[in-house]
Structure formats: C-alpha cells, structure tokens
C-alpha cells in the first residue's frame, strides 16, 4: 500500500473528528470509483479496514416511497446519538441507476442528524455496479464500522431488488408500512413481508384507529408467512413517538440472535452470498467481453434463431470458447 493510502487507513481508524470524517468520505469515494487503477487500491484499503469492522448493529429500513423512512431514521438516529452512539446512515436509491444521478441527495438531508458530530450520512449510488444495487453500500458499511460507528442504518426505498439487497446486508430488517396497509394486504409484496424481522406502522398519528386495525391485520397475515412472526409496532416518526420502543424491540431481536448463534450464521451467509454474487457477475462480464465469444456470438445467435443449433448446444460451445 502506498503512503497516501496508508495515511487514509490510519485516519479512518484514528480518533473521531473532522479529520476522520474527511478520511471516511475519501475512502468511500475511492471504493465507489469505477476507475480500473483505483480498484487495487480500494481492495487493499478494504482489507486493511476489515479487521476493525463488523462490530456494529446493522439495521435495514425499507418501505414504499413516502412512508417516512428518512423521517424515522432521523428521529431514531437523534435518539441514538444523544444516548452516546455513533450512527452512520447509508441510503440506497435504486432510481439513481435509471436517472443517472442520485435524486436522493435532496431527500436524505436529515438536517438535524447530519450536523451532529456523532452522525455520518451518505447516499450510495446504485448505478451500473457488478453486484447489483447495493454493492458499494456493503463496502461503505465496512468503512463506517472501522471508523467506530457502532450503528449503521441502511435506508432503501421499496423498489426493485434493493430490499433484498438490504435485507442481505443487515442484522435486522425493518419494514415500514402506512396505517391503511391492512386494508389492502394484497398490495404488500409477499417476498418483502417474508424478509421482515420487524414491521412498523408509521404515521399512526394521522389515524390511530386505522393504525390499530392495520396492526391486527398485519399481525395475523404475518403469522401465515413466518414460523416466528415478526413483531408489529406503531410509530409516528414525525412526532418521534414509538421510536424508543422500536429500538428496544430490535435490540432484543438482535441480542436473541446473537445468543443463539443465528446472527453469526446470518452474517456468514451474507458474506458468502456477497462473494458468490460478485463471482457470478464477474464471470458474466468476462464471458461477454471475451473476444472469441463476441466474434462467434452473432453467428451462434442466428443459428439458434433459425433452429439450426439447439440453445443448449450453442451455450456449451460458447462456454467452451471462453475457456481461459
Ligand atoms: N403525519 C406524519 N407524517 C410523516 C410521518 N413520518 C414522515 N412523515 C411525512 O411524510 C413525508 C415523507 O417522509 P420521508 O421521511 O421523506 O419518507 P421516505 O420514506 O424517506 O420517502 P422516500 O425517501 O422518497 O422513499 C414527509 O412529508 C414527512 O414529513 C409521521 O409519522 N406522521
Ligand atoms: Mg427517504
């Protein structure tokens, strides 16, 4: 590792303060870089920070646009920093890969939390990465942990694959719902409900009766999907109601998982899935960019189209071509 990068590692691992904050931002920028010459440096950086990572509580927060995720995270984050914790918030915006830029920049301002010295907030780009929407977020999380943030919260909007990705990198995955959620259970994506470790009915202040109805309906719906149904809570992120109860609940969940070994198993599975996801994505890229494959592909495709070659035969022949 060169001296500049070593200094960067030292600053990330160093005492909290403006210098560390700058170093974290710089490290994350290096990890997010798509320049080929940056990758080996980023890899060395990541490995140097790895032994100091992994100690944080990793919390995922998802839910439909506008359900109040950012408001909720800000209220929770303020509660936690006031209790002495250091909180990092990483936000994934799957739409940034479509719009080409992060529109989240505006939305995740979290004005009160972002100015707190024990908080660090960063939107993650979701664009064009090998391993799916959240590849960079995983790496950024490790940097934040190495810098001593003991709580990392990942926000993602309930769109596309980002929920699966976030559930796959956190210890506890919280799903936010609106008070009318129970009226239209069909609309709630089953897969997401299956991933939830805790469900929060936010904006309970708007209609208390509806929130209580939703709580009952969601509780019975979850019983059908889960062997151990996740707790369902009510909150008002706006009024900062239900935030402490939420935190107590998720801490109990995580402590239980830690004691039973489930937390370690979950993290091992997540690490392996992360590794295999990147291997598969890397192999696909390598295959598609292989000169021999590119040369043969149009002819092979035409043969398959014309029914001259079976798709399975074409696949085998192309794979043979790409053999190193
Ligand atoms: N009444 C009420 N309004 C809330 C509550 N929580 C959030 N809001 C409002 O709902 C709107 C959306 O809140 P956000 O926190 O930006 O929602 P989000 O889920 O992060 O939205 P995206 O990032 O766009 O997906 C804002 O106007 C908030 O003030 C709540 O508990 N009660
Ligand atoms: Mg938001």
Short mmCIF file of C-alpha atoms and ligand atoms in Angstrom, two decimals:
data_model
loop_
_atom_site.label_atom_id
_atom_site.label_comp_id
_atom_site.label_asym_id
_atom_site.label_seq_id
_atom_site.Cartn_x
_atom_site.Cartn_y
_atom_site.Cartn_z
CA UNK A 1 0.00 0.00 0.00
CA UNK A 2 1.33 3.44 -0.84
CA UNK A 3 1.94 6.06 1.85
CA UNK A 4 -1.11 8.13 0.92
CA UNK A 5 -3.45 5.18 1.25
CA UNK A 6 -1.79 4.08 4.48
CA UNK A 7 -2.38 7.57 5.86
CA UNK A 8 -6.00 7.25 4.78
CA UNK A 9 -6.36 3.95 6.64
CA UNK A 10 -4.74 5.47 9.74
CA UNK A 11 -7.08 8.45 9.62
CA UNK A 12 -10.17 6.25 9.26
CA UNK A 13 -9.02 4.19 12.25
CA UNK A 14 -7.93 7.30 14.12
CA UNK A 15 -9.81 9.42 16.64
CA UNK A 16 -13.28 10.74 15.75
CA UNK A 17 -13.35 14.29 14.47
CA UNK A 18 -13.23 16.32 11.28
CA UNK A 19 -10.08 14.54 10.03
CA UNK A 20 -11.67 11.13 10.44
CA UNK A 21 -14.88 12.33 8.80
CA UNK A 22 -12.92 13.54 5.78
CA UNK A 23 -10.99 10.27 5.63
CA UNK A 24 -14.18 8.20 5.70
CA UNK A 25 -15.63 10.27 2.86
CA UNK A 26 -12.42 9.86 0.87
CA UNK A 27 -12.26 6.12 1.48
CA UNK A 28 -15.87 5.68 0.37
CA UNK A 29 -15.22 7.75 -2.74
CA UNK A 30 -12.27 5.52 -3.59
CA UNK A 31 -14.41 2.41 -3.12
CA UNK A 32 -17.15 3.85 -5.31
CA UNK A 33 -14.75 4.76 -8.08
CA UNK A 34 -15.14 2.83 -11.29
CA UNK A 35 -11.61 3.59 -12.47
CA UNK A 36 -9.62 0.42 -13.07
CA UNK A 37 -6.48 1.78 -11.41
CA UNK A 38 -8.47 2.63 -8.28
CA UNK A 39 -9.72 -0.90 -7.72
CA UNK A 40 -6.48 -2.47 -6.43
CA UNK A 41 -6.02 0.47 -4.06
CA UNK A 42 -9.63 0.19 -2.91
CA UNK A 43 -9.21 -3.55 -2.34
CA UNK A 44 -6.09 -3.02 -0.25
CA UNK A 45 -7.88 -0.33 1.75
CA UNK A 46 -10.85 -2.60 2.37
CA UNK A 47 -8.67 -5.45 3.57
CA UNK A 48 -6.76 -3.13 5.88
CA UNK A 49 -10.00 -1.91 7.44
CA UNK A 50 -11.72 -5.30 7.59
CA UNK A 51 -10.34 -6.46 10.97
CA UNK A 52 -11.77 -3.31 12.58
CA UNK A 53 -15.21 -3.75 11.04
CA UNK A 54 -18.14 -5.99 11.85
CA UNK A 55 -18.89 -4.79 15.35
CA UNK A 56 -21.82 -2.52 14.53
CA UNK A 57 -25.53 -3.13 14.75
CA UNK A 58 -26.59 -3.22 11.10
CA UNK A 59 -30.20 -2.12 10.69
CA UNK A 60 -32.06 -2.07 7.37
CA UNK A 61 -35.10 0.16 6.86
CA UNK A 62 -37.38 -0.19 3.86
CA UNK A 63 -40.87 0.75 2.76
CA UNK A 64 -42.74 2.38 -0.10
CA UNK A 65 -41.79 5.91 -1.20
CA UNK A 66 -43.09 8.48 1.25
CA UNK A 67 -43.84 6.06 4.10
CA UNK A 68 -41.46 8.09 6.25
CA UNK A 69 -38.19 6.16 6.21
CA UNK A 70 -35.92 9.19 6.31
CA UNK A 71 -38.01 10.90 8.98
CA UNK A 72 -38.00 7.70 11.02
CA UNK A 73 -34.25 7.21 10.65
CA UNK A 74 -33.57 10.81 11.61
CA UNK A 75 -35.70 10.51 14.75
CA UNK A 76 -34.08 7.20 15.65
CA UNK A 77 -30.62 8.48 14.81
CA UNK A 78 -31.04 11.55 17.02
CA UNK A 79 -32.23 9.38 19.86
CA UNK A 80 -29.18 7.16 19.45
CA UNK A 81 -26.53 9.87 19.12
CA UNK A 82 -27.97 11.56 22.19
CA UNK A 83 -27.51 8.26 24.01
CA UNK A 84 -23.82 8.38 23.02
CA UNK A 85 -23.85 6.10 19.99
CA UNK A 86 -22.15 6.89 16.72
CA UNK A 87 -24.56 6.39 13.84
CA UNK A 88 -23.89 6.02 10.14
CA UNK A 89 -26.77 6.23 7.67
CA UNK A 90 -26.32 4.87 4.16
CA UNK A 91 -29.15 5.40 1.72
CA UNK A 92 -29.57 3.41 -1.46
CA UNK A 93 -31.56 4.90 -4.26
CA UNK A 94 -32.32 2.31 -6.94
CA UNK A 95 -33.73 5.03 -9.17
CA UNK A 96 -30.27 6.58 -9.48
CA UNK A 97 -29.35 3.84 -11.93
CA UNK A 98 -32.25 4.99 -14.11
CA UNK A 99 -31.89 8.73 -13.74
CA UNK A 100 -28.10 8.60 -13.91
CA UNK A 101 -27.73 10.66 -10.77
CA UNK A 102 -28.84 10.42 -7.21
CA UNK A 103 -32.09 12.21 -6.64
CA UNK A 104 -31.75 11.07 -3.07
CA UNK A 105 -29.29 13.82 -2.34
CA UNK A 106 -32.15 16.18 -1.61
CA UNK A 107 -34.37 13.71 0.08
CA UNK A 108 -31.97 12.32 2.63
CA UNK A 109 -30.86 15.60 4.03
CA UNK A 110 -31.89 14.66 7.55
CA UNK A 111 -31.00 18.18 8.53
CA UNK A 112 -30.80 17.76 12.27
CA UNK A 113 -28.98 14.45 12.24
CA UNK A 114 -26.50 15.33 9.53
CA UNK A 115 -24.98 18.19 11.51
CA UNK A 116 -24.42 16.03 14.57
CA UNK A 117 -20.78 15.19 15.22
CA UNK A 118 -21.58 11.57 16.05
CA UNK A 119 -23.56 11.00 12.84
CA UNK A 120 -22.43 10.32 9.29
CA UNK A 121 -24.87 10.29 6.38
CA UNK A 122 -24.13 9.23 2.86
CA UNK A 123 -26.30 8.33 -0.11
CA UNK A 124 -24.95 5.38 -2.10
CA UNK A 125 -25.12 5.33 -5.83
CA UNK A 126 -26.91 2.28 -7.14
CA UNK A 127 -25.80 2.66 -10.71
CA UNK A 128 -24.11 0.26 -13.04
CA UNK A 129 -22.40 -1.89 -10.45
CA UNK A 130 -21.47 -5.50 -10.97
CA UNK A 131 -23.03 -6.98 -7.92
CA UNK A 132 -26.39 -5.24 -8.04
CA UNK A 133 -27.85 -2.18 -6.43
CA UNK A 134 -26.05 -2.28 -3.15
CA UNK A 135 -22.54 -3.47 -3.88
CA UNK A 136 -20.95 -0.19 -2.86
CA UNK A 137 -23.13 0.16 0.19
CA UNK A 138 -21.72 -3.04 1.66
CA UNK A 139 -18.21 -1.73 1.28
CA UNK A 140 -19.10 1.70 2.66
CA UNK A 141 -20.64 -0.03 5.66
CA UNK A 142 -17.32 -1.67 6.48
CA UNK A 143 -15.55 1.70 6.34
CA UNK A 144 -18.11 3.27 8.67
CA UNK A 145 -17.72 0.40 11.11
CA UNK A 146 -13.94 0.61 11.04
CA UNK A 147 -14.27 4.29 11.88
CA UNK A 148 -16.12 3.32 15.03
CA UNK A 149 -19.77 3.82 14.13
CA UNK A 150 -21.50 1.28 16.32
CA UNK A 151 -24.82 1.56 14.49
CA UNK A 152 -25.19 1.51 10.72
CA UNK A 153 -28.63 2.15 9.27
CA UNK A 154 -29.30 1.41 5.60
CA UNK A 155 -32.33 3.08 4.04
CA UNK A 156 -33.80 1.84 0.82
CA UNK A 157 -36.98 2.59 -0.99
CA UNK A 158 -39.16 -0.42 -1.68
CA UNK A 159 -38.42 -0.68 -5.36
CA UNK A 160 -36.79 -3.44 -7.39
CA UNK A 161 -34.10 -5.57 -5.85
CA UNK A 162 -32.90 -3.10 -3.29
CA UNK A 163 -34.94 -4.53 -0.42
CA UNK A 164 -33.49 -7.98 -0.92
CA UNK A 165 -30.04 -6.45 -1.07
CA UNK A 166 -30.53 -4.53 2.16
CA UNK A 167 -32.06 -7.49 3.99
CA UNK A 168 -28.96 -9.34 2.79
CA UNK A 169 -26.53 -6.99 4.47
CA UNK A 170 -28.20 -6.15 7.77
CA UNK A 171 -28.74 -7.89 11.11
CA UNK A 172 -32.33 -6.71 11.43
CA UNK A 173 -34.55 -5.70 8.53
CA UNK A 174 -37.38 -3.31 9.41
CA UNK A 175 -40.31 -2.75 7.09
CA UNK A 176 -42.31 0.47 7.40
CA UNK A 177 -45.99 0.44 6.50
CA UNK A 178 -48.75 3.03 6.29
CA UNK A 179 -51.79 2.89 8.59
CA UNK A 180 -54.01 1.79 5.72
CA UNK A 181 -51.70 -1.13 4.89
CA UNK A 182 -54.08 -3.66 6.44
CA UNK A 183 -56.93 -2.65 4.13
CA UNK A 184 -55.01 -3.80 1.13
CA UNK A 185 -52.90 -6.74 2.13
CA UNK A 186 -52.81 -7.90 -1.47
CA UNK A 187 -50.76 -4.87 -2.38
CA UNK A 188 -47.98 -5.75 0.03
CA UNK A 189 -45.34 -7.74 -1.68
CA UNK A 190 -45.22 -11.15 -0.13
CA UNK A 191 -41.48 -11.57 -0.58
CA UNK A 192 -40.77 -8.41 1.38
CA UNK A 193 -43.09 -9.46 4.17
CA UNK A 194 -41.20 -12.73 4.39
CA UNK A 195 -37.92 -10.89 4.81
CA UNK A 196 -39.14 -8.52 7.54
CA UNK A 197 -37.77 -9.01 11.05
CA UNK A 198 -39.96 -6.23 12.40
CA UNK A 199 -42.87 -4.27 10.89
CA UNK A 200 -43.61 -0.67 11.85
CA UNK A 201 -46.87 1.08 11.07
CA UNK A 202 -45.66 4.65 10.71
CA UNK A 203 -47.79 7.83 10.60
CA UNK A 204 -50.01 6.37 13.30
CA UNK A 205 -50.71 9.97 14.29
CA UNK A 206 -52.78 10.50 11.16
CA UNK A 207 -55.39 7.88 12.03
CA UNK A 208 -54.99 5.98 15.28
CA UNK A 209 -57.93 3.66 14.62
CA UNK A 210 -56.62 2.69 11.19
CA UNK A 211 -53.16 2.07 12.62
CA UNK A 212 -54.56 -0.26 15.26
CA UNK A 213 -56.61 -2.07 12.64
CA UNK A 214 -53.53 -2.42 10.44
CA UNK A 215 -51.55 -3.76 13.36
CA UNK A 216 -54.10 -6.55 13.91
CA UNK A 217 -54.40 -7.37 10.21
CA UNK A 218 -50.67 -7.41 9.61
CA UNK A 219 -50.05 -9.48 12.72
CA UNK A 220 -52.38 -12.22 11.52
CA UNK A 221 -51.08 -12.03 7.94
CA UNK A 222 -47.50 -12.40 9.16
CA UNK A 223 -48.45 -15.45 11.21
CA UNK A 224 -49.18 -17.27 7.97
CA UNK A 225 -45.85 -16.39 6.43
CA UNK A 226 -43.44 -16.85 9.32
CA UNK A 227 -42.65 -19.66 11.69
CA UNK A 228 -41.65 -16.98 14.19
CA UNK A 229 -43.77 -13.96 13.20
CA UNK A 230 -42.02 -10.59 13.43
CA UNK A 231 -43.30 -8.05 15.94
CA UNK A 232 -45.62 -5.32 14.61
CA UNK A 233 -45.29 -1.88 16.17
CA UNK A 234 -46.85 1.54 15.70
CA UNK A 235 -44.93 4.79 15.41
CA UNK A 236 -45.08 8.39 14.41
CA UNK A 237 -41.70 9.37 13.09
CA UNK A 238 -42.90 12.95 12.78
CA UNK A 239 -43.82 13.20 16.46
CA UNK A 240 -40.95 10.95 17.50
CA UNK A 241 -43.42 8.53 19.05
CA UNK A 242 -42.66 4.83 19.26
CA UNK A 243 -39.00 5.31 18.42
CA UNK A 244 -37.66 4.14 21.76
CA UNK A 245 -39.96 1.13 21.81
CA UNK A 246 -38.78 0.27 18.31
CA UNK A 247 -35.16 0.44 19.39
CA UNK A 248 -35.81 -1.74 22.44
CA UNK A 249 -37.53 -4.30 20.23
CA UNK A 250 -34.79 -4.52 17.63
CA UNK A 251 -32.11 -4.73 20.31
CA UNK A 252 -33.95 -7.66 21.88
CA UNK A 253 -34.20 -9.35 18.49
CA UNK A 254 -30.53 -8.93 17.81
CA UNK A 255 -29.46 -10.00 21.30
CA UNK A 256 -31.54 -13.14 20.91
CA UNK A 257 -29.94 -13.87 17.55
CA UNK A 258 -26.50 -13.21 18.97
CA UNK A 259 -27.04 -15.59 21.86
CA UNK A 260 -28.44 -18.36 19.68
CA UNK A 261 -25.74 -18.09 17.03
CA UNK A 262 -28.27 -17.01 14.40
CA UNK A 263 -26.59 -13.63 13.97
CA UNK A 264 -23.25 -15.15 13.13
CA UNK A 265 -24.86 -17.63 10.76
CA UNK A 266 -26.75 -14.83 9.05
CA UNK A 267 -23.59 -12.79 8.59
CA UNK A 268 -21.65 -15.75 7.24
CA UNK A 269 -24.42 -16.46 4.76
CA UNK A 270 -24.48 -12.80 3.76
CA UNK A 271 -20.72 -12.72 3.20
CA UNK A 272 -20.80 -15.87 1.10
CA UNK A 273 -23.75 -14.64 -0.95
CA UNK A 274 -21.93 -11.35 -1.48
CA UNK A 275 -18.82 -13.18 -2.64
CA UNK A 276 -20.72 -15.52 -4.97
CA UNK A 277 -22.82 -12.70 -6.35
CA UNK A 278 -19.67 -10.90 -7.41
CA UNK A 279 -18.05 -14.04 -8.79
CA UNK A 280 -21.09 -14.74 -10.93
CA UNK A 281 -21.34 -11.16 -12.10
CA UNK A 282 -17.61 -11.12 -12.84
CA UNK A 283 -17.78 -14.34 -14.83
CA UNK A 284 -20.69 -12.99 -16.85
CA UNK A 285 -18.78 -9.84 -17.69
CA UNK A 286 -15.67 -11.82 -18.55
CA UNK A 287 -17.70 -14.07 -20.82
CA UNK A 288 -19.50 -11.26 -22.59
CA UNK A 289 -16.31 -9.32 -23.20
CA UNK A 290 -14.29 -12.32 -24.39
CA UNK A 291 -13.08 -11.64 -27.93
CA UNK A 292 -13.77 -15.18 -29.17
CA UNK A 293 -17.25 -15.14 -27.74
CA UNK A 294 -18.01 -11.76 -29.25
CA UNK A 295 -16.86 -12.97 -32.62
CA UNK A 296 -18.91 -16.16 -32.55
CA UNK A 297 -22.00 -14.78 -30.85
CA UNK A 298 -23.82 -13.24 -33.85
CA UNK A 299 -23.44 -16.42 -35.88
CA UNK A 300 -24.48 -18.63 -32.96
CA UNK A 301 -27.48 -16.44 -32.22
CA UNK A 302 -28.53 -16.60 -35.86
CA UNK A 303 -28.15 -20.39 -35.79
CA UNK A 304 -30.32 -20.62 -32.70
CA UNK A 305 -32.90 -18.28 -34.23
CA UNK A 306 -33.03 -20.37 -37.40
CA UNK A 307 -33.36 -23.61 -35.48
CA UNK A 308 -30.07 -24.95 -36.84
CA UNK A 309 -28.45 -25.32 -33.42
CA UNK A 310 -30.15 -26.17 -30.13
CA UNK A 311 -29.82 -23.41 -27.49
CA UNK A 312 -28.15 -25.84 -25.10
CA UNK A 313 -25.58 -26.82 -27.72
CA UNK A 314 -24.89 -23.17 -28.53
CA UNK A 315 -24.44 -22.39 -24.84
CA UNK A 316 -21.93 -25.22 -24.40
CA UNK A 317 -19.97 -24.25 -27.49
CA UNK A 318 -19.79 -20.61 -26.44
CA UNK A 319 -18.71 -21.54 -22.93
CA UNK A 320 -16.01 -23.75 -24.40
CA UNK A 321 -14.78 -20.84 -26.47
CA UNK A 322 -14.42 -18.66 -23.39
CA UNK A 323 -12.32 -21.18 -21.52
CA UNK A 324 -9.09 -19.48 -20.42
N1 LIG B 1 -48.09 12.72 9.79
C1 LIG B 1 -46.91 12.12 9.65
N2 LIG B 1 -46.13 12.43 8.59
C2 LIG B 1 -44.94 11.81 8.47
C3 LIG B 1 -44.50 10.84 9.41
N3 LIG B 1 -43.29 10.40 9.01
C4 LIG B 1 -42.99 11.05 7.87
N4 LIG B 1 -43.98 11.91 7.55
C5 LIG B 1 -44.01 12.80 6.38
O1 LIG B 1 -44.09 12.01 5.20
C6 LIG B 1 -43.35 12.63 4.13
C7 LIG B 1 -42.34 11.66 3.56
O2 LIG B 1 -41.38 11.38 4.55
P1 LIG B 1 -39.93 10.82 4.23
O3 LIG B 1 -39.28 10.56 5.55
O4 LIG B 1 -39.22 11.66 3.25
O5 LIG B 1 -40.33 9.45 3.53
P2 LIG B 1 -39.36 8.38 2.84
O6 LIG B 1 -40.00 7.05 3.08
O7 LIG B 1 -37.97 8.54 3.28
O8 LIG B 1 -39.51 8.77 1.32
P3 LIG B 1 -38.56 8.36 0.07
O9 LIG B 1 -37.14 8.51 0.51
O10 LIG B 1 -38.98 9.28 -1.00
O11 LIG B 1 -38.91 6.93 -0.26
C8 LIG B 1 -42.72 13.88 4.73
O12 LIG B 1 -43.51 14.97 4.40
C9 LIG B 1 -42.74 13.60 6.22
O13 LIG B 1 -42.80 14.79 6.99
C10 LIG B 1 -45.36 10.54 10.52
O14 LIG B 1 -45.07 9.71 11.38
N5 LIG B 1 -46.55 11.22 10.58
MG1 LIG B 2 -36.16 8.89 2.20
#
